[in-house]
Structures are given as structure tokens and as C-alpha cells.
Coordinates of N, CA, C and O in Angstrom, one line a residue:
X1 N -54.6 -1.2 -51.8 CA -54.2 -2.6 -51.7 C -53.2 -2.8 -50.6 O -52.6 -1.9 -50.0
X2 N -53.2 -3.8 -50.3 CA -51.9 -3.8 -48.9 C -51.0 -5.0 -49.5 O -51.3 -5.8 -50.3
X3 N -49.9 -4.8 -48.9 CA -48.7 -5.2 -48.8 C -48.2 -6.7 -47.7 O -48.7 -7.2 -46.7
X4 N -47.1 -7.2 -48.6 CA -46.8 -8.4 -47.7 C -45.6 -8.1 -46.8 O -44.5 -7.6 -47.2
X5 N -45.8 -8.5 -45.9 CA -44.5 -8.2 -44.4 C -43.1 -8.0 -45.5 O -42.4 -6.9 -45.4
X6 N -42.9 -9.1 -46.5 CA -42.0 -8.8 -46.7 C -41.9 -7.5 -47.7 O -40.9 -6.9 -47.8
X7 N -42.8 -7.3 -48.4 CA -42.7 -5.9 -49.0 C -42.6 -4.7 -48.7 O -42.1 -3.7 -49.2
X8 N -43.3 -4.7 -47.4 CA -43.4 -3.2 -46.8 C -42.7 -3.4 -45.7 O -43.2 -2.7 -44.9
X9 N -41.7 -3.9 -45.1 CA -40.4 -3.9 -44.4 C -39.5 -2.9 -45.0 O -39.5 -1.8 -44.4
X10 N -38.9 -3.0 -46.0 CA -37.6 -2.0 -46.7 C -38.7 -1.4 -46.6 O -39.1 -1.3 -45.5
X11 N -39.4 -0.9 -47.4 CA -40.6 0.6 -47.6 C -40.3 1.2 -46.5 O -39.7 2.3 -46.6
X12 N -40.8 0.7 -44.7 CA -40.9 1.1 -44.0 C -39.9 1.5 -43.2 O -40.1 2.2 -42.2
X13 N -38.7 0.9 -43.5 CA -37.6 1.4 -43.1 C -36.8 2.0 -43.7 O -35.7 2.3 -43.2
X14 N -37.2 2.5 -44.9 CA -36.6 3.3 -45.4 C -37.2 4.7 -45.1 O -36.7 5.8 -45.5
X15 N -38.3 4.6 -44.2 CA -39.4 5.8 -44.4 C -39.0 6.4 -42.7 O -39.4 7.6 -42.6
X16 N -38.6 6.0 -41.9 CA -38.1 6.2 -40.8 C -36.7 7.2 -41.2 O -35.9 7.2 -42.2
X17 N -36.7 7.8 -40.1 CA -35.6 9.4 -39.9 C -34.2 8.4 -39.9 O -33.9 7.5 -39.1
X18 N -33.7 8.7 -40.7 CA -32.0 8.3 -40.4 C -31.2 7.9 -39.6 O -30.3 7.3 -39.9
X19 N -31.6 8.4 -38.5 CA -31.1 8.4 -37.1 C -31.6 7.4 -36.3 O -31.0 6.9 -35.4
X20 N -33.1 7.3 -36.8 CA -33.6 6.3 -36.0 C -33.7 4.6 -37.0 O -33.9 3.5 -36.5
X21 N -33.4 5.0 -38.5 CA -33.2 4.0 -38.9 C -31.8 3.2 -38.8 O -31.6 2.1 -39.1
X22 N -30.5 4.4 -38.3 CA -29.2 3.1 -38.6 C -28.9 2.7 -37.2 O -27.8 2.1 -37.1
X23 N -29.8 3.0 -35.9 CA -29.8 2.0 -34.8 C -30.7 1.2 -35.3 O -30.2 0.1 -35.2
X24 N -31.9 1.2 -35.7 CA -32.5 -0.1 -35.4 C -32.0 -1.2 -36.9 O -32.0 -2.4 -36.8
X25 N -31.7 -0.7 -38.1 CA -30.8 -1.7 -39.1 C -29.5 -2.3 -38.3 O -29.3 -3.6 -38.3
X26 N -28.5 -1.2 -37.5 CA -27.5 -2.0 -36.9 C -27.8 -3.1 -35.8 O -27.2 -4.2 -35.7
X27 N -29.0 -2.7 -34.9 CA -29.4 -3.4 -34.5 C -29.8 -5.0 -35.0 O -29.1 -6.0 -35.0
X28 N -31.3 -4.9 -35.6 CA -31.7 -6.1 -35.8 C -31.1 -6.4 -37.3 O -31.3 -7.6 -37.5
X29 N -30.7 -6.0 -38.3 CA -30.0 -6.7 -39.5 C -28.6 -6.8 -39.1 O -28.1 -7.8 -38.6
X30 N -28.1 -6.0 -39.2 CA -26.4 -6.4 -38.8 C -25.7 -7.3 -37.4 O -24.5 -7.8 -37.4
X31 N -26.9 -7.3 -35.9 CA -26.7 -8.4 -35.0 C -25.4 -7.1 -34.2 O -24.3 -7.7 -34.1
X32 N -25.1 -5.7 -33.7 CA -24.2 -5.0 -33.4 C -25.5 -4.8 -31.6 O -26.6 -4.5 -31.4
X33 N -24.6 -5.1 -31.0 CA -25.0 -4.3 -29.2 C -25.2 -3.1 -29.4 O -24.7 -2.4 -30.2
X34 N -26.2 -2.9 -28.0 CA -26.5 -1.2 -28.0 C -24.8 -0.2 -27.9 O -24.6 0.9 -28.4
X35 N -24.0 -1.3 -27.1 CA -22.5 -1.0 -26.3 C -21.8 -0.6 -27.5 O -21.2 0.5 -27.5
X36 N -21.9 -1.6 -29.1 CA -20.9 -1.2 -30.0 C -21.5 -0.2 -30.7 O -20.8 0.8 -31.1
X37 N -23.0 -0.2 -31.0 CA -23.7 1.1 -31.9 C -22.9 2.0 -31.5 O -22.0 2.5 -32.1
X38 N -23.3 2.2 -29.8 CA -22.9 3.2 -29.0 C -21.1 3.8 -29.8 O -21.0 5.0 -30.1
X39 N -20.4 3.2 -29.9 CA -19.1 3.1 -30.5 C -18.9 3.8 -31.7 O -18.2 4.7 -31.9
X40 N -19.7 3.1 -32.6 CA -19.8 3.0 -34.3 C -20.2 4.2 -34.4 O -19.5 4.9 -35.2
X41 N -21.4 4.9 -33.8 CA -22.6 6.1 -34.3 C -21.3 7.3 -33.2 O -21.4 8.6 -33.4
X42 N -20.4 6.9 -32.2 CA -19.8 7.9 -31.6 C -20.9 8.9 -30.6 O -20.8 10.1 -30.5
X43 N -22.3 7.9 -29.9 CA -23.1 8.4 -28.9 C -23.1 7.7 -27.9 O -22.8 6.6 -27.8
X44 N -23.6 8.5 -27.0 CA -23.9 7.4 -25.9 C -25.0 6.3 -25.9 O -26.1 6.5 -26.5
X45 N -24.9 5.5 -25.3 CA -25.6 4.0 -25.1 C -26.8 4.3 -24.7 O -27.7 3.4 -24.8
X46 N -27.1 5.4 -24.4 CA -28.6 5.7 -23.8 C -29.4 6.2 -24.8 O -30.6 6.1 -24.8
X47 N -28.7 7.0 -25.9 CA -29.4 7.3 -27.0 C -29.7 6.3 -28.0 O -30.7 6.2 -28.8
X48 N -28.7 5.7 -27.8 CA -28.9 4.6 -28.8 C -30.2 3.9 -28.3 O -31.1 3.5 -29.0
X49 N -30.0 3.7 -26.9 CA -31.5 2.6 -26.9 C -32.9 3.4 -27.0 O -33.9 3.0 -27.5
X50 N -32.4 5.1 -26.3 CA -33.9 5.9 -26.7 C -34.1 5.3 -28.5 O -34.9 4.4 -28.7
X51 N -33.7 5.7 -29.1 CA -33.5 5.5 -30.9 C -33.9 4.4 -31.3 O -34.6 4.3 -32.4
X52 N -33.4 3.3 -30.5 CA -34.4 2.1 -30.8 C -35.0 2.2 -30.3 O -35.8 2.3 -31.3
X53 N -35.8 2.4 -29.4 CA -37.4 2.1 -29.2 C -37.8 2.7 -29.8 O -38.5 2.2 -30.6
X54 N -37.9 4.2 -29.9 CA -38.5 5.5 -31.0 C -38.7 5.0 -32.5 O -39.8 5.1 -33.1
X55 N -37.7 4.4 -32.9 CA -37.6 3.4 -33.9 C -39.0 2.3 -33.9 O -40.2 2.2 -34.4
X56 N -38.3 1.7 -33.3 CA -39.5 0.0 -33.3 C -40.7 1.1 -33.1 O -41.3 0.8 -34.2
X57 N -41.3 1.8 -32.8 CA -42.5 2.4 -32.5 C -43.2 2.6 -33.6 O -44.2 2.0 -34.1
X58 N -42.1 3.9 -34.3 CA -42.4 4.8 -35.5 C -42.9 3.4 -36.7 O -43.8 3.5 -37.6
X59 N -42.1 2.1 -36.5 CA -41.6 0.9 -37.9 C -43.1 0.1 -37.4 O -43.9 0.1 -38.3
X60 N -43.4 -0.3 -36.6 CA -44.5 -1.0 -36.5 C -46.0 0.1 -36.6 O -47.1 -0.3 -36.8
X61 N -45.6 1.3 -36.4 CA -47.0 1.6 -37.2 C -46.9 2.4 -38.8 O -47.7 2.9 -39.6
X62 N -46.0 2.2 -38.7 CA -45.5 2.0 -40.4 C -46.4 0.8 -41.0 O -47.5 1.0 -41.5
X63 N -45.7 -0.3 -40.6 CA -45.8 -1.2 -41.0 C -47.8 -1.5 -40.9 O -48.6 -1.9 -41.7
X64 N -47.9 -1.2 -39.8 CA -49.5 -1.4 -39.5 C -50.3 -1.3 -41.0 O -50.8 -2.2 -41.7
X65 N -50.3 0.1 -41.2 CA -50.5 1.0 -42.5 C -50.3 0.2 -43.8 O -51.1 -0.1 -44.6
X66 N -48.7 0.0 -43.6 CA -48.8 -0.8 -45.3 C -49.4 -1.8 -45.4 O -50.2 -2.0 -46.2
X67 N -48.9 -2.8 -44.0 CA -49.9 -4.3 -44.3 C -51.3 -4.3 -44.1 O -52.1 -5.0 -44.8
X68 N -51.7 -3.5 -43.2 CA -53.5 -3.7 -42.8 C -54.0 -2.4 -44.2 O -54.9 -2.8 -45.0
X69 N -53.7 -1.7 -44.3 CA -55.1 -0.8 -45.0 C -54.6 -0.9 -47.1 O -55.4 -0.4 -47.9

């Protein structure tokens, strides 16, 4: 059976590596710059944005999965 956007969201973010899930939560739920992650997580700004995109990658074919099949 498949899933609604909003059901397989938390699923799918919870299913993502830790690392790449509390840049992209601080990111797009909490509204935090790559500049303050950078701050908060105590890394540099470059990992942080590698992490989000690795992120958005890994979450959208997450997501593909729950909602399409």
C-alpha cells in the first residue's frame, strides 16, 4: 500500500543517518542557516551543506518508495 506525503515524511526522516537527519530537521523544520548549524553541530559550514544535500537526496528517494510503491 503507499502512503500520504504526510505520513511517510517523519517515517522517512526518521530513517535517514543522524547526522544527515539533524542538518536537514534544523534546516527546513527549525528555519536555522547553514552559518548557525555550522555553530550548533560545532562543524564547519561546508559539511553542513555537504549533509544537506546528502540528506535531501537519501529523503526524497525515501520518500519516492513510501509514496509511489
Amino acid at each position: 500500500y503507499t502512503l500520504s506525503l504526510h505520513d511517510a515524511l517523519p517515517i522517512s526522516l526518521n530513517s535517514l543517518a543522524e547526522n544527515f537527519r539533524l542538518v536537514v530537521m534544523l534546516y527546513y523544520i527549525e528555519g536555522f542557516k547553514t552559518s548557525e548549524i555550522s555553530q550548533i553541530l560545532d562543524i564547519p559550514e561546508g559539511t553542513v551543506r555537504s549533509r544537506l544535500a546528502r540528506g535531501r537526496e537519501q529523503l526524497a528517494g525515501l520518500l519516492q518508495l513510501k509514496v509511489v510503491n
